Short mmCIF file of C-alpha atoms and ligand atoms in Angstrom, two decimals:
data_model
loop_
_atom_site.label_atom_id
_atom_site.label_comp_id
_atom_site.label_asym_id
_atom_site.label_seq_id
_atom_site.Cartn_x
_atom_site.Cartn_y
_atom_site.Cartn_z
CA MET C 686 50.69 94.60 158.96
CA SER C 687 53.37 92.16 159.65
CA LYS C 688 54.43 88.74 158.02
CA LEU C 689 56.48 85.58 158.82
CA ILE C 690 59.22 84.57 156.59
CA ILE C 691 60.14 80.95 157.06
CA ASP C 692 63.01 79.10 155.33
CA GLY C 693 61.98 75.65 155.83
CA GLY C 694 63.52 72.23 155.83
CA VAL C 695 65.32 72.61 159.19
CA PRO C 696 64.74 70.14 162.11
CA LEU C 697 63.34 72.06 165.34
CA LEU C 698 65.74 71.02 167.94
CA GLY C 699 65.16 72.79 171.33
CA GLU C 700 63.26 73.43 174.04
CA ILE C 701 59.83 75.64 174.55
CA ARG C 702 58.03 76.87 177.63
CA VAL C 703 54.47 76.47 176.79
CA GLN C 704 52.45 79.38 177.39
CA GLY C 705 49.09 79.90 179.74
CA ALA C 706 45.96 78.62 177.73
CA LYS C 707 44.29 81.17 176.04
CA ASN C 708 40.78 79.62 176.11
CA SER C 709 41.22 79.33 180.07
CA VAL C 710 42.52 83.05 180.40
CA LEU C 711 39.75 84.51 178.36
CA PRO C 712 36.57 83.30 180.71
CA ILE C 713 38.91 83.72 183.73
CA LEU C 714 39.57 87.31 182.89
CA ALA C 715 35.44 87.60 182.30
CA ALA C 716 35.03 85.80 185.93
CA THR C 717 36.91 88.73 187.29
CA VAL C 718 34.15 91.32 187.08
CA ILE C 719 32.00 89.33 189.66
CA ALA C 720 34.91 89.42 192.19
CA GLY C 721 34.39 91.86 195.23
CA ASP C 722 38.18 92.44 195.29
CA LYS C 723 41.36 92.44 193.19
CA CYS C 724 42.31 89.20 191.36
CA VAL C 725 45.87 88.66 190.56
CA LEU C 726 46.26 86.17 187.50
CA HIS C 727 49.64 84.42 186.79
CA ASN C 728 50.85 82.68 183.62
CA CYS C 729 48.67 84.85 181.53
CA PRO C 730 49.98 84.82 178.08
CA ARG C 731 50.57 87.98 175.71
CA LEU C 732 47.89 87.73 172.98
CA ARG C 733 46.00 89.72 170.93
CA ASP C 734 42.75 88.13 172.38
CA VAL C 735 43.90 88.83 175.83
CA ASP C 736 44.50 92.52 175.07
CA LYS C 737 40.95 92.57 173.60
CA THR C 738 39.39 91.03 176.67
CA ASP C 739 41.42 93.58 178.99
CA LEU C 740 39.96 96.44 176.85
CA VAL C 741 36.29 95.09 177.61
CA LEU C 742 37.36 94.93 181.17
CA GLU C 743 38.55 98.25 180.81
CA ARG C 744 35.06 99.64 179.05
CA LEU C 745 33.19 97.71 181.87
CA GLY C 746 35.03 100.33 184.56
CA CYS C 747 37.48 97.76 185.65
CA THR C 748 41.32 98.60 186.10
CA VAL C 749 43.77 96.31 184.47
CA GLU C 750 47.44 96.16 184.97
CA ARG C 751 50.16 93.61 183.35
CA HIS C 752 53.53 92.98 184.96
CA GLY C 753 55.16 90.58 182.73
CA ASN C 754 52.88 87.40 182.30
CA THR C 755 50.78 88.68 185.47
CA VAL C 756 47.57 90.47 185.12
CA ILE C 757 45.82 92.29 187.82
CA VAL C 758 42.27 93.28 187.61
CA ASP C 759 40.35 95.47 190.08
CA PRO C 760 36.82 95.47 189.06
CA ASP C 761 36.22 98.14 191.84
CA GLY C 762 35.15 100.93 189.11
CA PHE C 763 32.40 98.61 187.55
CA CYS C 764 30.18 101.13 185.87
CA SER C 765 28.79 99.73 182.54
CA CYS C 766 27.10 96.63 181.57
CA GLU C 767 27.69 97.02 177.54
CA ILE C 768 30.01 95.66 175.44
CA CYS C 769 29.52 97.49 172.28
CA ASP C 770 29.93 96.64 168.67
CA ASP C 771 33.33 96.92 167.84
CA LEU C 772 34.87 94.67 170.62
CA MET C 773 32.20 91.77 169.98
CA ARG C 774 32.78 91.81 166.32
CA ALA C 775 36.52 91.70 166.98
CA MET C 776 36.38 88.79 169.30
CA ARG C 777 33.34 86.23 169.45
CA SER C 778 34.41 85.12 172.79
CA SER C 779 33.41 88.33 174.37
CA ILE C 780 29.95 86.45 174.77
CA ILE C 781 31.56 85.08 177.78
CA PHE C 782 31.03 88.08 179.41
CA LEU C 783 27.27 87.83 179.04
CA GLY C 784 26.93 85.48 182.34
CA ALA C 785 29.62 87.21 184.64
CA ILE C 786 27.72 90.76 183.98
CA ILE C 787 24.18 89.53 184.49
CA THR C 788 25.48 88.28 187.85
CA ARG C 789 27.60 91.52 188.78
CA CYS C 790 24.48 93.73 188.00
CA GLY C 791 21.48 91.83 186.91
CA GLU C 792 21.60 93.27 183.27
CA ALA C 793 23.62 92.94 180.31
CA ARG C 794 23.50 94.47 176.84
CA VAL C 795 25.98 92.89 174.43
CA SER C 796 26.09 93.30 170.40
CA MET C 797 25.79 90.04 168.56
CA PRO C 798 29.10 88.18 168.44
CA GLY C 799 31.91 87.99 165.70
CA GLY C 800 35.27 86.15 165.91
CA CYS C 801 37.15 83.98 163.52
CA PRO C 802 35.51 82.63 160.27
CA ILE C 803 35.18 79.32 160.87
CA GLY C 804 31.73 78.80 160.75
CA LEU C 805 28.11 80.12 161.72
CA ARG C 806 29.14 79.80 165.61
CA PRO C 807 25.42 80.27 166.83
CA ILE C 808 24.82 81.55 170.90
CA ASP C 809 21.40 79.58 170.82
CA LEU C 810 22.52 77.37 173.78
CA HIS C 811 23.57 80.20 175.87
CA LEU C 812 20.44 82.31 175.56
CA LYS C 813 18.39 79.20 176.33
CA ALA C 814 20.14 78.48 179.24
CA LEU C 815 20.21 81.87 180.77
CA LYS C 816 16.34 82.08 180.18
CA GLU C 817 16.38 79.10 182.31
CA LEU C 818 17.86 80.78 185.06
CA GLY C 819 15.58 83.52 185.03
CA VAL C 820 16.96 85.98 182.56
CA SER C 821 14.46 87.69 179.99
CA ILE C 822 16.07 88.29 176.84
CA HIS C 823 15.24 90.32 173.52
CA GLU C 824 17.09 91.74 170.81
CA GLU C 825 17.07 95.17 169.46
CA HIS C 826 19.08 97.02 166.70
CA GLY C 827 21.78 93.98 166.86
CA TYR C 828 22.13 94.17 170.52
CA ILE C 829 21.42 91.28 173.01
CA ILE C 830 19.38 92.93 176.02
CA CYS C 831 19.42 90.56 179.03
CA ARG C 832 17.94 91.40 182.24
CA ALA C 833 17.30 89.32 185.76
CA LYS C 834 15.53 90.45 188.70
CA LYS C 835 16.49 87.70 190.49
CA LEU C 836 18.71 84.41 188.96
CA LYS C 837 17.37 81.22 190.20
CA GLY C 838 19.33 77.79 190.03
CA THR C 839 17.75 75.17 188.04
CA ASP C 840 18.75 72.13 185.87
CA ILE C 841 19.96 72.81 182.65
CA HIS C 842 20.40 70.09 179.97
CA LEU C 843 22.83 71.44 177.11
CA ASP C 844 21.57 69.70 173.47
CA PHE C 845 25.30 69.84 172.55
CA PRO C 846 28.29 70.02 175.26
CA SER C 847 29.46 73.48 174.15
CA VAL C 848 32.31 74.84 176.02
CA GLY C 849 30.98 78.39 175.84
CA ALA C 850 27.83 77.83 177.06
CA THR C 851 29.06 75.71 179.94
CA GLU C 852 31.07 78.57 180.66
CA ASN C 853 28.58 80.92 180.56
CA ILE C 854 26.13 79.03 182.79
CA MET C 855 28.55 78.72 185.56
CA LEU C 856 29.61 82.41 185.51
CA ALA C 857 25.54 83.40 185.57
CA SER C 858 24.67 80.84 188.21
CA VAL C 859 27.30 80.99 190.62
CA CYS C 860 25.79 83.58 192.93
CA ALA C 861 21.96 82.39 191.90
CA GLU C 862 19.45 81.33 194.44
CA GLY C 863 20.00 77.72 194.96
CA THR C 864 21.53 74.96 193.02
CA THR C 865 21.97 74.52 189.33
CA THR C 866 23.03 71.63 187.35
CA ILE C 867 24.35 71.20 183.72
CA LEU C 868 23.74 67.91 182.31
CA ASN C 869 25.90 67.28 179.29
CA ALA C 870 28.21 69.93 180.36
CA ALA C 871 31.42 70.55 178.09
CA ARG C 872 34.17 68.65 179.63
CA GLU C 873 37.28 70.60 178.37
CA PRO C 874 40.15 71.13 180.66
CA GLU C 875 39.64 74.99 180.41
CA ILE C 876 36.48 74.73 181.82
CA ALA C 877 37.75 72.70 185.14
CA ASP C 878 40.12 75.50 185.21
CA LEU C 879 37.46 78.61 185.08
CA ALA C 880 35.62 76.53 188.08
CA ALA C 881 38.96 76.17 190.19
CA PHE C 882 39.31 79.86 189.65
CA LEU C 883 35.88 80.90 190.82
CA ASN C 884 35.97 77.97 193.63
CA ALA C 885 38.96 80.01 194.68
CA MET C 886 36.92 83.15 194.72
CA GLY C 887 34.53 81.46 197.03
CA ALA C 888 32.33 79.45 194.70
CA ARG C 889 30.75 76.09 195.16
CA ILE C 890 31.18 74.31 191.85
CA THR C 891 31.73 70.41 191.85
CA GLY C 892 32.29 68.32 189.06
CA ALA C 893 33.45 70.39 186.56
CA GLY C 894 35.72 68.85 183.89
CA SER C 895 32.93 66.23 183.81
CA SER C 896 29.43 65.90 181.77
CA PHE C 897 27.44 66.50 184.91
CA VAL C 898 28.69 69.94 187.17
CA THR C 899 26.74 71.33 190.15
CA ILE C 900 26.77 74.97 191.25
CA ARG C 901 25.47 75.99 194.42
CA GLY C 902 24.84 79.44 194.95
CA VAL C 903 26.66 81.82 197.07
CA LYS C 904 26.08 85.11 198.12
CA LYS C 905 29.20 86.71 197.09
CA LEU C 906 32.64 86.18 195.60
CA SER C 907 35.93 87.58 196.74
CA GLY C 908 39.00 88.17 194.98
CA ALA C 909 41.64 85.22 194.29
CA GLU C 910 45.03 84.81 192.92
CA TYR C 911 45.48 82.36 190.63
CA THR C 912 47.74 80.62 187.86
CA ILE C 913 46.19 79.66 184.46
CA MET C 914 46.74 76.23 183.20
CA PRO C 915 49.19 75.36 180.26
CA ASP C 916 47.95 75.79 176.09
CA ARG C 917 47.35 72.02 175.31
CA ILE C 918 46.84 73.40 171.51
CA VAL C 919 49.67 75.44 171.48
CA ALA C 920 51.77 72.85 173.01
CA ALA C 921 50.39 70.10 170.48
CA THR C 922 51.00 72.63 167.59
CA TYR C 923 54.84 72.73 168.65
CA LEU C 924 54.90 69.12 168.68
CA ALA C 925 53.43 68.81 165.24
CA ALA C 926 55.84 71.27 164.06
CA ALA C 927 58.72 69.26 165.71
CA ALA C 928 57.33 65.82 164.21
CA ALA C 929 56.94 67.26 160.49
CA THR C 930 60.55 68.77 160.46
CA ASP C 931 62.08 65.47 161.76
CA GLY C 932 63.15 67.09 164.79
CA GLU C 933 63.41 66.75 168.45
CA ILE C 934 61.77 69.10 171.17
CA PHE C 935 61.34 69.43 174.94
CA LEU C 936 58.42 71.30 176.06
CA THR C 937 58.01 72.37 179.75
CA GLY C 938 55.27 73.97 181.70
CA ALA C 939 53.23 71.50 179.74
CA ASP C 940 50.12 69.46 180.91
CA PRO C 941 50.21 66.21 179.12
CA SER C 942 47.39 64.83 181.33
CA SER C 943 45.30 67.40 179.14
CA MET C 944 46.56 66.24 175.92
CA GLY C 945 45.95 62.43 175.84
CA ALA C 946 44.35 62.32 172.12
CA MET C 947 47.00 64.56 170.61
CA LEU C 948 49.77 62.61 171.87
CA HIS C 949 48.15 59.37 171.00
CA VAL C 950 48.00 60.37 167.24
CA LEU C 951 51.80 61.55 167.36
CA ARG C 952 52.66 58.32 168.68
CA GLU C 953 50.53 56.26 166.09
CA MET C 954 51.98 58.17 163.40
CA GLY C 955 55.48 57.03 164.87
CA ALA C 956 56.91 59.95 166.74
CA ARG C 957 58.67 58.60 170.11
CA ILE C 958 57.02 60.88 172.93
CA ASN C 959 58.00 60.70 176.48
CA VAL C 960 56.24 62.56 179.28
CA SER C 961 56.78 63.19 182.66
CA SER C 962 54.94 66.05 185.02
CA GLY C 963 54.91 69.01 183.38
CA THR C 964 57.28 67.82 180.58
CA ILE C 965 56.93 66.62 177.14
CA HIS C 966 59.70 65.24 174.99
CA LEU C 967 59.16 64.30 171.44
CA LYS C 968 61.88 62.48 169.04
CA SER C 969 60.94 62.17 165.13
CA ARG C 970 62.11 58.55 164.19
CA GLY C 971 62.02 58.89 160.20
CA ARG C 972 59.06 60.07 158.30
CA LEU C 973 55.75 60.01 159.71
CA LYS C 974 52.67 57.45 158.90
CA ASN C 975 49.34 58.63 158.10
CA ILE C 976 46.65 57.07 160.46
CA HIS C 977 43.45 56.11 158.21
CA ILE C 978 40.84 58.28 160.18
CA LEU C 979 40.93 61.37 162.27
CA ARG C 980 37.62 62.91 163.66
CA THR C 981 37.14 66.18 165.82
CA MET C 982 35.22 65.70 168.82
CA PRO C 983 34.54 67.53 172.06
CA TYR C 984 37.34 66.61 174.63
CA PRO C 985 38.50 63.87 175.52
CA GLY C 986 38.22 63.45 171.88
CA PHE C 987 40.58 64.82 168.99
CA PRO C 988 40.29 68.55 169.35
CA THR C 989 38.74 70.52 166.63
CA ASP C 990 41.45 73.35 167.20
CA ILE C 991 44.50 70.90 166.31
CA GLN C 992 42.94 69.37 163.22
CA SER C 993 44.64 71.99 160.87
CA PRO C 994 48.17 71.99 162.48
CA PHE C 995 48.00 67.96 162.36
CA MET C 996 46.69 68.27 158.80
CA ALA C 997 50.00 70.39 157.89
CA MET C 998 52.01 67.34 159.23
CA SER C 999 49.80 64.86 157.87
CA ALA C 1000 50.42 66.44 154.19
CA THR C 1001 54.07 64.76 154.16
CA ALA C 1002 53.47 61.64 155.97
CA GLU C 1003 53.26 58.25 154.31
CA GLY C 1004 49.93 57.39 153.31
CA THR C 1005 46.50 58.26 153.56
CA VAL C 1006 44.41 60.02 156.24
CA VAL C 1007 41.01 61.23 156.35
CA TYR C 1008 39.98 64.18 158.49
CA VAL C 1009 36.34 64.43 159.63
CA GLU C 1010 35.31 67.73 161.22
CA ASN C 1011 32.30 67.15 163.47
CA ILE C 1012 32.46 70.58 165.37
CA PHE C 1013 32.78 73.72 162.90
CA GLU C 1014 31.50 73.45 159.51
CA ASN C 1015 34.06 75.79 157.67
CA ARG C 1016 37.31 74.80 159.55
CA PHE C 1017 39.28 73.73 155.94
CA ARG C 1018 40.12 77.13 155.21
CA HIS C 1019 43.89 76.13 155.38
CA VAL C 1020 43.58 73.41 152.82
CA ASP C 1021 43.84 75.51 149.61
CA GLU C 1022 47.11 77.03 151.16
CA LEU C 1023 48.54 73.63 151.71
CA VAL C 1024 47.60 72.54 148.12
CA ARG C 1025 49.50 75.45 146.69
CA MET C 1026 52.69 74.10 148.59
CA GLY C 1027 52.32 70.76 146.47
CA ALA C 1028 49.87 68.97 149.36
CA ASP C 1029 47.63 66.32 147.96
CA ILE C 1030 44.20 67.06 149.64
CA LYS C 1031 40.71 66.77 148.81
CA VAL C 1032 38.08 67.99 150.65
CA GLU C 1033 34.25 66.80 150.50
CA GLY C 1034 31.92 68.30 153.00
CA ARG C 1035 33.20 67.79 156.48
CA SER C 1036 35.65 65.42 155.33
CA ALA C 1037 39.19 66.10 153.89
CA VAL C 1038 41.45 63.32 152.46
CA VAL C 1039 45.16 63.83 152.81
CA SER C 1040 47.16 61.70 150.99
CA GLY C 1041 50.99 62.54 151.56
CA VAL C 1042 53.31 63.55 149.40
CA LYS C 1043 57.21 63.59 149.74
CA THR C 1044 57.88 67.31 150.18
CA LEU C 1045 55.84 70.50 150.27
CA TYR C 1046 57.34 73.68 148.63
CA GLY C 1047 57.43 76.89 150.26
CA THR C 1048 55.51 79.83 148.76
CA ARG C 1049 53.39 82.79 149.53
CA LEU C 1050 50.49 82.10 152.01
CA VAL C 1051 47.87 83.67 153.50
CA ALA C 1052 46.41 82.97 157.27
CA ARG C 1053 42.67 83.22 157.30
CA GLU C 1054 41.97 82.39 160.98
CA LEU C 1055 43.96 81.08 163.89
CA ARG C 1056 44.64 77.72 164.11
CA GLY C 1057 44.55 77.49 159.79
CA GLY C 1058 47.49 80.18 160.51
CA ALA C 1059 49.50 77.85 162.58
CA ALA C 1060 48.92 75.03 160.28
CA LEU C 1061 50.79 77.28 157.51
CA VAL C 1062 53.52 77.61 159.90
CA VAL C 1063 54.00 74.01 160.60
CA ALA C 1064 53.92 73.23 156.66
CA ALA C 1065 56.51 76.25 156.03
CA LEU C 1066 58.83 74.54 158.79
CA GLY C 1067 58.93 71.35 157.04
CA ALA C 1068 58.73 72.70 153.64
CA GLU C 1069 61.72 73.08 150.89
CA GLY C 1070 62.44 76.61 149.97
CA THR C 1071 61.12 79.81 151.73
CA SER C 1072 57.47 80.76 152.68
CA GLU C 1073 56.01 83.94 153.20
CA ILE C 1074 52.93 84.14 155.52
CA SER C 1075 50.46 87.21 155.64
CA GLY C 1076 47.54 87.42 158.08
CA VAL C 1077 49.76 86.95 161.04
CA GLU C 1078 47.37 88.77 162.79
CA TYR C 1079 45.12 85.79 163.19
CA ILE C 1080 48.02 83.94 164.48
CA ASP C 1081 48.95 86.54 166.96
CA ARG C 1082 45.22 85.97 168.81
CA GLY C 1083 46.47 82.39 169.96
CA TYR C 1084 50.39 82.08 170.05
CA GLU C 1085 52.68 84.17 172.09
CA GLU C 1086 55.72 85.30 170.10
CA ILE C 1087 55.51 82.25 167.77
CA GLU C 1088 58.50 83.45 165.86
CA LYS C 1089 60.59 83.64 169.03
CA SER C 1090 59.75 80.32 170.43
CA LEU C 1091 60.50 78.61 167.05
CA ALA C 1092 63.70 80.24 166.37
CA ASP C 1093 64.93 79.16 169.94
CA CYS C 1094 64.70 75.76 168.59
CA ASN C 1095 66.92 76.40 164.98
CA ALA C 1096 64.01 77.61 162.66
CA CYS C 1097 64.72 79.84 160.48
CA ILE C 1098 61.96 82.15 160.90
CA ARG C 1099 61.48 85.92 161.01
CA ARG C 1100 58.79 88.76 161.21
CA VAL C 1101 58.85 91.79 159.00
CA GLN C 1102 56.57 94.42 158.92
C1 UD1 Y 725 35.67 77.27 172.41
C2 UD1 Y 725 36.85 77.43 171.86
C3 UD1 Y 725 37.44 76.93 170.45
C4 UD1 Y 725 37.28 75.75 170.37
C5 UD1 Y 725 35.64 75.11 170.79
C6 UD1 Y 725 35.69 73.69 170.81
C7 UD1 Y 725 37.10 79.09 173.30
C8 UD1 Y 725 37.38 80.90 173.57
N1 UD1 Y 725 37.01 78.83 172.35
O1 UD1 Y 725 34.81 77.86 171.50
O2 UD1 Y 725 38.71 77.28 170.55
O3 UD1 Y 725 37.42 75.26 169.07
O4 UD1 Y 725 35.55 75.49 172.26
O5 UD1 Y 725 36.18 73.19 171.44
O6 UD1 Y 725 37.47 78.72 174.49
N2 UD1 Y 725 27.15 75.92 169.17
C9 UD1 Y 725 25.89 76.00 168.91
N3 UD1 Y 725 24.72 76.99 169.75
C10 UD1 Y 725 25.81 77.33 170.75
C11 UD1 Y 725 26.95 77.73 171.14
C12 UD1 Y 725 27.78 76.31 170.17
O7 UD1 Y 725 25.33 75.55 168.02
O8 UD1 Y 725 25.02 78.25 171.59
C13 UD1 Y 725 27.83 75.03 168.50
C14 UD1 Y 725 28.99 75.96 167.63
O9 UD1 Y 725 28.36 76.38 166.38
C15 UD1 Y 725 29.96 74.50 166.95
C16 UD1 Y 725 29.79 73.45 168.45
O10 UD1 Y 725 28.29 73.96 169.06
O11 UD1 Y 725 29.57 73.87 165.92
C17 UD1 Y 725 30.86 74.01 169.29
O12 UD1 Y 725 30.92 75.15 170.01
P1 UD1 Y 725 31.34 75.35 171.39
O13 UD1 Y 725 31.94 74.12 172.18
O14 UD1 Y 725 30.54 76.45 172.11
O15 UD1 Y 725 32.80 76.46 171.07
P2 UD1 Y 725 33.07 77.73 171.63
O16 UD1 Y 725 32.94 77.65 172.97
O17 UD1 Y 725 32.58 78.65 170.84
#
């Protein structure tokens, strides 16, 4: 197991090229099983979760090749409709294969999902929607068994705009008979990215990225070449790190148009930000100021995934801010570690009250989930003294060589085994 050693207090100065989006590449890789031919995907980040998704594809019989950040999937050898327990436990987002496998072979058998320990994360909305498309579902010995003689398009109203459920419905309905409409669909940019990839394969999806998505079933999909969108959460994490260290950073290969809520908060807190197509420039203007309240919301609201890295930045900003977590019920696991560094944070149910202190102090820290781990990196970069972060395997699920990107910007950070 590796650890990150960070000597804090050094302003980040430099340029980082933003990696491809984890939350986009995972459903897009799942979608390749429906293709009639090879798919070529560019800008695929090297991440633990992507490696695991590749492994799922291989266990299903597909061939996966990687050349740098390009991944080629050949689904020709597809021969299994099961995702076994070890892979489902390792990565909850494997549930996204459900819709794709059912479309491919009319049957799917997946173990109940696991993933980051940030709450219950049920899949009832996925299963209810699949039933509405004509899938019969039963559970047996911890496995969900799905069968569909014929998938039939219909109107599906989501009780909550779930990202995963919206994606699973698109994957299950893309070759269904007739038209499917999703009402109250999730609007995250990664959904529009998946739809653009499916359309490149020959699908007929309109409205993705809005609350009302229409999917007209087609007979079959072909292979396609596609470039994954930039990761808006990773981009915002590096901006937070620059702002927390009183630094200056250029992000290239970014998509500022997908980051409105996060850029707004950074500006409100006092950072100077300029954007042009694909580039974001942040320059700190001294100590940040906390704004009064920050609520996590579905897109285009403030994303739950950036709540913890931004809280690490708020820990040393002037004044008080209340973070309200509306999406996941257990997403304050980083707070205890920030408090160990000297932060003044009190959690009450789904709210965390952060009163900014002048300095955090480096110490031994444990990452317990992906974004909470990134928050510890942000805090350690701004802290006085040395921090040692374990649990780096969580951070590696979503950040490609985080120590290299940060070291290229002057940070004193290294990985030790
Ligand atoms: C995706 C992202 C994750 C992000 C989240 C919210 C991926 C791989 N992961 O996760 O990084 O934090 O969106 O933006 O894209 N819910 C139910 N029943 C369901 C499904 C969801 O109650 O069947 C609830 C969840 O418990 C949670 C909320 O809906 O409280 C949001 O979940 P959802 O949007 O589905 O998130 P994920 O797709 O799991």
